[in-house]
PDB file of C-alpha atoms in Angstrom:
ATOM      1  CA  LYS A1247      14.621 -71.373 -24.351  1.00 85.00           C
ATOM      2  CA  GLN A1248      11.646 -70.582 -21.967  1.00 90.00           C
ATOM      3  CA  GLU A1249       9.418 -73.530 -21.958  1.00 93.00           C
ATOM      4  CA  VAL A1250       6.049 -73.363 -20.304  1.00 95.00           C
ATOM      5  CA  THR A1251       4.191 -76.478 -19.297  1.00 96.00           C
ATOM      6  CA  GLN A1252       0.594 -76.679 -18.084  1.00 96.00           C
ATOM      7  CA  ILE A1253      -0.846 -79.995 -16.230  1.00 91.00           C
ATOM      8  CA  PRO A1254      -3.127 -81.681 -16.666  1.00 91.00           C
ATOM      9  CA  ALA A1255      -4.085 -81.375 -20.149  1.00 94.00           C
ATOM     10  CA  ALA A1256      -7.525 -81.914 -19.518  1.00 96.00           C
ATOM     11  CA  LEU A1257      -9.393 -81.990 -16.696  1.00 96.00           C
ATOM     12  CA  SER A1258     -13.291 -82.965 -15.718  1.00 97.00           C
ATOM     13  CA  VAL A1259     -14.966 -82.283 -12.452  1.00 96.00           C
ATOM     14  CA  PRO A1260     -18.522 -81.973 -11.127  1.00 97.00           C
ATOM     15  CA  GLU A1261     -19.983 -78.668 -10.381  1.00 97.00           C
ATOM     16  CA  GLY A1262     -19.054 -77.153  -6.889  1.00 97.00           C
ATOM     17  CA  GLU A1263     -15.684 -78.832  -6.474  1.00 97.00           C
ATOM     18  CA  ASN A1264     -12.510 -76.452  -5.772  1.00 97.00           C
ATOM     19  CA  LEU A1265      -9.949 -77.040  -8.348  1.00 95.00           C
ATOM     20  CA  VAL A1266      -6.266 -76.353  -8.948  1.00 96.00           C
ATOM     21  CA  LEU A1267      -4.623 -75.666 -12.433  1.00 97.00           C
ATOM     22  CA  ASN A1268      -0.687 -75.813 -12.791  1.00 97.00           C
ATOM     23  CA  CYS A1269       1.618 -73.863 -14.822  1.00 97.00           C
ATOM     24  CA  SER A1270       5.616 -74.352 -14.845  1.00 97.00           C
ATOM     25  CA  PHE A1271       8.123 -72.812 -16.776  1.00 97.00           C
ATOM     26  CA  THR A1272      11.870 -73.173 -16.915  1.00 95.00           C
ATOM     27  CA  ASP A1273      13.698 -69.776 -16.887  1.00 92.00           C
ATOM     28  CA  SER A1274      12.926 -67.715 -13.798  1.00 90.00           C
ATOM     29  CA  ALA A1275      13.955 -64.548 -15.422  1.00 88.00           C
ATOM     30  CA  ILE A1276      10.250 -63.501 -15.917  1.00 90.00           C
ATOM     31  CA  TYR A1277       8.796 -59.898 -15.470  1.00 86.00           C
ATOM     32  CA  ASN A1278       5.193 -61.425 -15.104  1.00 92.00           C
ATOM     33  CA  LEU A1279       2.840 -64.242 -15.623  1.00 95.00           C
ATOM     34  CA  GLN A1280      -0.793 -64.087 -17.047  1.00 95.00           C
ATOM     35  CA  TRP A1281      -3.532 -66.411 -16.909  1.00 97.00           C
ATOM     36  CA  PHE A1282      -6.190 -66.507 -19.819  1.00 97.00           C
ATOM     37  CA  ARG A1283      -9.318 -68.313 -20.498  1.00 97.00           C
ATOM     38  CA  GLN A1284     -10.381 -69.163 -24.198  1.00 96.00           C
ATOM     39  CA  ASP A1285     -13.512 -70.471 -25.029  1.00 95.00           C
ATOM     40  CA  PRO A1286     -13.988 -73.028 -28.242  1.00 91.00           C
ATOM     41  CA  GLY A1287     -13.227 -70.992 -31.457  1.00 88.00           C
ATOM     42  CA  LYS A1288     -12.899 -67.767 -29.504  1.00 89.00           C
ATOM     43  CA  GLY A1289     -10.083 -65.395 -28.609  1.00 91.00           C
ATOM     44  CA  LEU A1290      -8.280 -65.133 -25.098  1.00 94.00           C
ATOM     45  CA  THR A1291      -9.864 -63.165 -22.064  1.00 94.00           C
ATOM     46  CA  SER A1292      -7.369 -62.046 -19.641  1.00 93.00           C
ATOM     47  CA  LEU A1293      -7.929 -63.382 -16.018  1.00 96.00           C
ATOM     48  CA  LEU A1294      -5.169 -62.380 -13.744  1.00 96.00           C
ATOM     49  CA  LEU A1295      -1.820 -60.817 -14.106  1.00 94.00           C
ATOM     50  CA  ILE A1296       0.900 -61.281 -11.506  1.00 95.00           C
ATOM     51  CA  GLN A1297       3.901 -59.237 -11.682  1.00 92.00           C
ATOM     52  CA  SER A1298       7.471 -60.981 -10.657  1.00 91.00           C
ATOM     53  CA  SER A1299       7.626 -59.242  -7.463  1.00 92.00           C
ATOM     54  CA  GLN A1300       4.088 -60.383  -6.451  1.00 94.00           C
ATOM     55  CA  ARG A1301       3.079 -63.803  -4.963  1.00 95.00           C
ATOM     56  CA  GLU A1302      -0.421 -63.918  -5.738  1.00 96.00           C
ATOM     57  CA  GLN A1303      -3.541 -62.243  -7.303  1.00 96.00           C
ATOM     58  CA  THR A1304      -7.318 -62.671  -6.597  1.00 97.00           C
ATOM     59  CA  SER A1305     -10.249 -62.021  -8.745  1.00 95.00           C
ATOM     60  CA  GLY A1306     -13.557 -63.268  -7.379  1.00 96.00           C
ATOM     61  CA  ARG A1307     -13.420 -66.985  -7.538  1.00 97.00           C
ATOM     62  CA  LEU A1308     -10.103 -67.120  -8.945  1.00 98.00           C
ATOM     63  CA  ASN A1309      -6.711 -67.010  -7.167  1.00 98.00           C
ATOM     64  CA  ALA A1310      -3.381 -67.153  -8.939  1.00 97.00           C
ATOM     65  CA  SER A1311      -0.192 -67.808  -7.178  1.00 97.00           C
ATOM     66  CA  LEU A1312       3.702 -67.495  -8.516  1.00 97.00           C
ATOM     67  CA  ASP A1313       6.919 -69.175  -7.067  1.00 96.00           C
ATOM     68  CA  LYS A1314       9.262 -67.525  -9.412  1.00 93.00           C
ATOM     69  CA  SER A1315      12.170 -69.249  -7.730  1.00 92.00           C
ATOM     70  CA  SER A1316      11.126 -72.618  -8.611  1.00 95.00           C
ATOM     71  CA  GLY A1317       9.174 -71.734 -11.773  1.00 96.00           C
ATOM     72  CA  ARG A1318       5.598 -72.427 -10.740  1.00 97.00           C
ATOM     73  CA  SER A1319       2.255 -70.869 -10.695  1.00 97.00           C
ATOM     74  CA  THR A1320      -1.163 -72.259  -9.931  1.00 97.00           C
ATOM     75  CA  LEU A1321      -4.652 -71.159 -10.849  1.00 97.00           C
ATOM     76  CA  TYR A1322      -7.186 -71.866  -7.897  1.00 97.00           C
ATOM     77  CA  ILE A1323     -11.046 -71.859  -8.841  1.00 97.00           C
ATOM     78  CA  ALA A1324     -13.250 -71.916  -5.939  1.00 97.00           C
ATOM     79  CA  ALA A1325     -16.632 -73.569  -6.219  1.00 97.00           C
ATOM     80  CA  SER A1326     -16.493 -74.324 -10.056  1.00 97.00           C
ATOM     81  CA  GLN A1327     -19.420 -73.879 -12.099  1.00 97.00           C
ATOM     82  CA  PRO A1328     -20.288 -75.020 -15.665  1.00 97.00           C
ATOM     83  CA  GLY A1329     -19.607 -71.632 -17.161  1.00 97.00           C
ATOM     84  CA  ASP A1330     -16.080 -72.222 -16.224  1.00 97.00           C
ATOM     85  CA  SER A1331     -15.882 -74.782 -18.653  1.00 98.00           C
ATOM     86  CA  ALA A1332     -13.070 -73.503 -21.145  1.00 97.00           C
ATOM     87  CA  THR A1333      -9.524 -73.898 -21.961  1.00 97.00           C
ATOM     88  CA  TYR A1334      -6.991 -72.254 -19.339  1.00 98.00           C
ATOM     89  CA  LEU A1335      -3.674 -70.807 -20.570  1.00 97.00           C
ATOM     90  CA  CYS A1336      -0.776 -69.392 -18.609  1.00 97.00           C
ATOM     91  CA  ALA A1337       1.762 -67.086 -20.366  1.00 95.00           C
ATOM     92  CA  VAL A1338       4.788 -65.815 -18.736  1.00 94.00           C
ATOM     93  CA  GLY A1339       6.278 -62.454 -20.023  1.00 90.00           C
ATOM     94  CA  GLU A1340       9.821 -62.604 -20.784  1.00 84.00           C
ATOM     95  CA  ASP A1341      12.469 -59.950 -20.140  1.00 71.00           C
ATOM     96  CA  THR A1342      13.728 -59.648 -23.596  1.00 68.00           C
ATOM     97  CA  GLY A1343      13.493 -55.689 -24.250  1.00 66.00           C
ATOM     98  CA  PHE A1344       9.848 -56.332 -25.353  1.00 68.00           C
ATOM     99  CA  GLN A1345       7.008 -57.882 -24.005  1.00 69.00           C
ATOM    100  CA  LYS A1346       7.134 -61.580 -25.509  1.00 81.00           C
ATOM    101  CA  LEU A1347       4.553 -63.933 -23.743  1.00 89.00           C
ATOM    102  CA  VAL A1348       5.473 -67.503 -24.205  1.00 91.00           C
ATOM    103  CA  PHE A1349       2.289 -69.768 -23.660  1.00 94.00           C
ATOM    104  CA  GLY A1350       1.630 -73.121 -22.433  1.00 94.00           C
ATOM    105  CA  THR A1351      -0.583 -75.566 -24.474  1.00 90.00           C
ATOM    106  CA  GLY A1352      -3.306 -75.245 -21.939  1.00 95.00           C
ATOM    107  CA  THR A1353      -5.742 -77.028 -19.772  1.00 97.00           C
ATOM    108  CA  ARG A1354      -9.146 -78.028 -21.048  1.00 97.00           C
ATOM    109  CA  LEU A1355     -11.605 -77.759 -18.156  1.00 97.00           C
ATOM    110  CA  LEU A1356     -15.107 -79.325 -18.222  1.00 97.00           C
ATOM    111  CA  VAL A1357     -17.412 -78.700 -15.160  1.00 97.00           C
ATOM    112  CA  SER A1358     -20.372 -81.033 -15.258  1.00 97.00           C
ATOM    113  CA  PRO A1359     -23.680 -79.655 -13.762  1.00 95.00           C
TER     114      PRO A1359
ATOM    115  CA  ASP B1333     -13.627 -51.758 -21.064  1.00 67.00           C
ATOM    116  CA  VAL B1334     -10.523 -53.024 -23.194  1.00 66.00           C
ATOM    117  CA  LYS B1335     -11.241 -53.594 -26.849  1.00 90.00           C
ATOM    118  CA  VAL B1336      -9.480 -55.226 -29.458  1.00 95.00           C
ATOM    119  CA  THR B1337     -11.083 -55.703 -32.632  1.00 96.00           C
ATOM    120  CA  GLN B1338     -10.318 -58.046 -35.454  1.00 96.00           C
ATOM    121  CA  SER B1339     -11.737 -57.370 -38.894  1.00 91.00           C
ATOM    122  CA  SER B1340     -13.175 -60.758 -39.823  1.00 93.00           C
ATOM    123  CA  ARG B1341     -13.918 -63.916 -37.602  1.00 94.00           C
ATOM    124  CA  TYR B1342     -13.595 -66.307 -40.697  1.00 96.00           C
ATOM    125  CA  LEU B1343     -11.665 -66.051 -44.032  1.00 97.00           C
ATOM    126  CA  VAL B1344     -11.233 -68.355 -46.743  1.00 98.00           C
ATOM    127  CA  LYS B1345      -8.712 -67.675 -49.269  1.00 97.00           C
ATOM    128  CA  ARG B1346      -7.030 -69.315 -52.087  1.00 98.00           C
ATOM    129  CA  THR B1347      -3.275 -70.283 -52.335  1.00 98.00           C
ATOM    130  CA  GLY B1348      -0.969 -67.507 -53.475  1.00 97.00           C
ATOM    131  CA  GLU B1349      -3.497 -64.565 -52.704  1.00 97.00           C
ATOM    132  CA  LYS B1350      -2.468 -61.582 -50.767  1.00 97.00           C
ATOM    133  CA  VAL B1351      -4.314 -61.504 -47.562  1.00 97.00           C
ATOM    134  CA  PHE B1352      -4.807 -58.576 -44.820  1.00 97.00           C
ATOM    135  CA  LEU B1353      -5.866 -59.277 -41.434  1.00 98.00           C
ATOM    136  CA  GLU B1354      -6.800 -56.015 -39.418  1.00 97.00           C
ATOM    137  CA  CYS B1355      -6.886 -55.441 -35.830  1.00 97.00           C
ATOM    138  CA  VAL B1356      -7.749 -52.079 -34.156  1.00 97.00           C
ATOM    139  CA  GLN B1357      -7.519 -51.281 -30.466  1.00 96.00           C
ATOM    140  CA  ASP B1358      -9.366 -48.700 -28.633  1.00 93.00           C
ATOM    141  CA  MET B1359      -7.166 -48.256 -25.341  1.00 90.00           C
ATOM    142  CA  ASP B1360      -4.164 -45.967 -26.830  1.00 91.00           C
ATOM    143  CA  HIS B1361      -1.892 -49.057 -26.165  1.00 92.00           C
ATOM    144  CA  GLU B1362       1.787 -48.894 -27.239  1.00 91.00           C
ATOM    145  CA  ASN B1363       2.436 -52.384 -28.113  1.00 91.00           C
ATOM    146  CA  MET B1364       0.538 -54.494 -30.514  1.00 94.00           C
ATOM    147  CA  PHE B1365       1.243 -58.356 -31.417  1.00 95.00           C
ATOM    148  CA  TRP B1366      -0.049 -60.856 -33.613  1.00 97.00           C
ATOM    149  CA  TYR B1367       0.091 -64.386 -32.680  1.00 96.00           C
ATOM    150  CA  ARG B1368      -1.208 -67.868 -34.587  1.00 97.00           C
ATOM    151  CA  GLN B1369      -2.512 -70.762 -32.667  1.00 95.00           C
ATOM    152  CA  ASP B1370      -2.436 -74.210 -33.972  1.00 94.00           C
ATOM    153  CA  PRO B1371      -3.414 -77.512 -32.212  1.00 89.00           C
ATOM    154  CA  GLY B1372      -0.377 -78.991 -30.273  1.00 85.00           C
ATOM    155  CA  LEU B1373       1.753 -76.032 -30.799  1.00 89.00           C
ATOM    156  CA  GLY B1374      -0.195 -73.559 -28.867  1.00 89.00           C
ATOM    157  CA  LEU B1375       0.266 -69.793 -29.446  1.00 93.00           C
ATOM    158  CA  ARG B1376       3.392 -68.627 -31.385  1.00 94.00           C
ATOM    159  CA  LEU B1377       4.397 -64.865 -31.807  1.00 93.00           C
ATOM    160  CA  ILE B1378       4.614 -63.806 -35.430  1.00 96.00           C
ATOM    161  CA  TYR B1379       5.437 -60.197 -35.139  1.00 95.00           C
ATOM    162  CA  PHE B1380       5.237 -57.388 -32.590  1.00 93.00           C
ATOM    163  CA  SER B1381       5.109 -53.603 -32.853  1.00 94.00           C
ATOM    164  CA  TYR B1382       6.002 -51.154 -29.979  1.00 90.00           C
ATOM    165  CA  ASP B1383       5.371 -47.675 -31.753  1.00 89.00           C
ATOM    166  CA  VAL B1384       3.918 -46.668 -34.988  1.00 91.00           C
ATOM    167  CA  LYS B1385       5.914 -47.772 -37.896  1.00 87.00           C
ATOM    168  CA  MET B1386       8.144 -49.985 -35.572  1.00 90.00           C
ATOM    169  CA  LYS B1387       8.179 -53.599 -35.636  1.00 92.00           C
ATOM    170  CA  GLU B1388      10.062 -56.771 -34.579  1.00 92.00           C
ATOM    171  CA  LYS B1389      10.063 -60.406 -35.699  1.00 93.00           C
ATOM    172  CA  GLY B1390       8.655 -62.931 -33.478  1.00 92.00           C
ATOM    173  CA  ASP B1391       9.366 -66.552 -33.517  1.00 91.00           C
ATOM    174  CA  ILE B1392       7.609 -67.333 -36.988  1.00 95.00           C
ATOM    175  CA  PRO B1393       7.764 -64.232 -39.035  1.00 96.00           C
ATOM    176  CA  GLU B1394       8.525 -66.100 -42.528  1.00 96.00           C
ATOM    177  CA  GLY B1395       5.838 -65.689 -44.959  1.00 96.00           C
ATOM    178  CA  TYR B1396       4.370 -62.362 -43.034  1.00 98.00           C
ATOM    179  CA  SER B1397       4.676 -58.869 -42.950  1.00 97.00           C
ATOM    180  CA  VAL B1398       3.032 -56.062 -40.784  1.00 97.00           C
ATOM    181  CA  SER B1399       2.335 -52.690 -41.211  1.00 96.00           C
ATOM    182  CA  ARG B1400       1.437 -50.147 -38.459  1.00 96.00           C
ATOM    183  CA  GLU B1401       0.699 -46.558 -39.757  1.00 94.00           C
ATOM    184  CA  LYS B1402      -1.540 -45.463 -36.886  1.00 95.00           C
ATOM    185  CA  LYS B1403      -1.146 -46.212 -33.227  1.00 94.00           C
ATOM    186  CA  GLU B1404      -4.673 -48.138 -33.083  1.00 96.00           C
ATOM    187  CA  ARG B1405      -4.099 -50.481 -36.016  1.00 97.00           C
ATOM    188  CA  PHE B1406      -1.761 -53.310 -36.782  1.00 97.00           C
ATOM    189  CA  SER B1407      -2.090 -55.168 -39.878  1.00 97.00           C
ATOM    190  CA  LEU B1408      -0.794 -58.532 -40.623  1.00 98.00           C
ATOM    191  CA  ILE B1409      -0.005 -59.358 -44.446  1.00 98.00           C
ATOM    192  CA  LEU B1410       0.424 -62.667 -46.017  1.00 97.00           C
ATOM    193  CA  GLU B1411       2.214 -61.903 -48.954  1.00 95.00           C
ATOM    194  CA  SER B1412       1.373 -65.105 -50.866  1.00 97.00           C
ATOM    195  CA  ALA B1413      -1.236 -67.407 -48.906  1.00 98.00           C
ATOM    196  CA  SER B1414       0.054 -70.929 -48.732  1.00 98.00           C
ATOM    197  CA  THR B1415      -1.990 -74.047 -47.208  1.00 97.00           C
ATOM    198  CA  ASN B1416       0.219 -74.228 -44.050  1.00 97.00           C
ATOM    199  CA  GLN B1417      -0.875 -70.611 -43.085  1.00 98.00           C
ATOM    200  CA  THR B1418      -4.396 -72.012 -42.284  1.00 98.00           C
ATOM    201  CA  SER B1419      -4.783 -71.398 -38.636  1.00 97.00           C
ATOM    202  CA  MET B1420      -6.265 -69.151 -35.954  1.00 96.00           C
ATOM    203  CA  TYR B1421      -4.818 -65.746 -36.015  1.00 97.00           C
ATOM    204  CA  LEU B1422      -4.952 -63.545 -32.897  1.00 97.00           C
ATOM    205  CA  CYS B1423      -4.171 -59.849 -32.179  1.00 97.00           C
ATOM    206  CA  ALA B1424      -3.230 -58.419 -28.744  1.00 95.00           C
ATOM    207  CA  SER B1425      -2.268 -55.122 -27.404  1.00 94.00           C
ATOM    208  CA  SER B1426      -0.709 -53.936 -24.138  1.00 90.00           C
ATOM    209  CA  LEU B1427       0.081 -50.577 -22.742  1.00 87.00           C
ATOM    210  CA  ARG B1428       3.470 -51.083 -21.539  1.00 80.00           C
ATOM    211  CA  LEU B1429       5.644 -54.205 -21.060  1.00 72.00           C
ATOM    212  CA  ASP B1430       4.699 -55.205 -17.564  1.00 74.00           C
ATOM    213  CA  ASN B1431       0.904 -54.545 -18.427  1.00 81.00           C
ATOM    214  CA  ALA B1432      -1.703 -57.171 -19.060  1.00 85.00           C
ATOM    215  CA  ALA B1433      -2.158 -58.220 -22.783  1.00 89.00           C
ATOM    216  CA  PHE B1434      -5.507 -58.215 -24.211  1.00 93.00           C
ATOM    217  CA  PHE B1435      -6.784 -60.216 -27.018  1.00 94.00           C
ATOM    218  CA  GLY B1436      -9.013 -59.797 -30.008  1.00 95.00           C
ATOM    219  CA  GLN B1437     -11.788 -62.573 -30.839  1.00 94.00           C
ATOM    220  CA  GLY B1438      -9.541 -64.328 -33.341  1.00 95.00           C
ATOM    221  CA  THR B1439      -9.535 -64.729 -37.130  1.00 96.00           C
ATOM    222  CA  ARG B1440      -9.871 -68.163 -38.384  1.00 96.00           C
ATOM    223  CA  LEU B1441      -8.181 -68.320 -41.756  1.00 98.00           C
ATOM    224  CA  THR B1442      -8.387 -71.345 -44.162  1.00 98.00           C
ATOM    225  CA  VAL B1443      -6.053 -71.425 -47.353  1.00 98.00           C
ATOM    226  CA  VAL B1444      -7.281 -73.768 -49.825  1.00 97.00           C
TER     227      VAL B1444
END
């Protein structure tokens, strides 16, 4: 059974720092990995999608990498801002015949001014 | 922009009531999903649909049913609400299996 782990569970940094969020998964038979952002009490916002054949994806200050063989992904946030404060979730797409996403429990990020 | 809309942000229902949660997407997506999110347990898949009138059970389907009569609308039904179904419910959709999933804003359901 696929298990997705995110470390750390919480992170507090001052504004302007570059930071890395980690996601690991136990079964490398995935077809994609997606990073989401969730603000308190809200739904999920899709940030980046990496297909299993890709190594990384970039969007603005965000860069996500994928090492399928080692079961790891990282989300790099450059020059963090207070508006980046949220919970970040990674989810792996399993190849079960339909798109089943298995989620980690998230990293809660606080960026202080 | 992709849009997934859930009919209610907050709902309070009584134990034993039949509850309908509605979700509409405007992107002509094939796949639609219902998840629930609980502290410490993360998001868990309840049901998913890959076409009109087609559905598959997820990891925790007990106590729930779904309906997809039109491509854009996917409903989650709690046949007889119980207090352990108090949770945040999230609807999502995607075009194909290898495409990004897009989520609605969530419905916070409280069963009293």
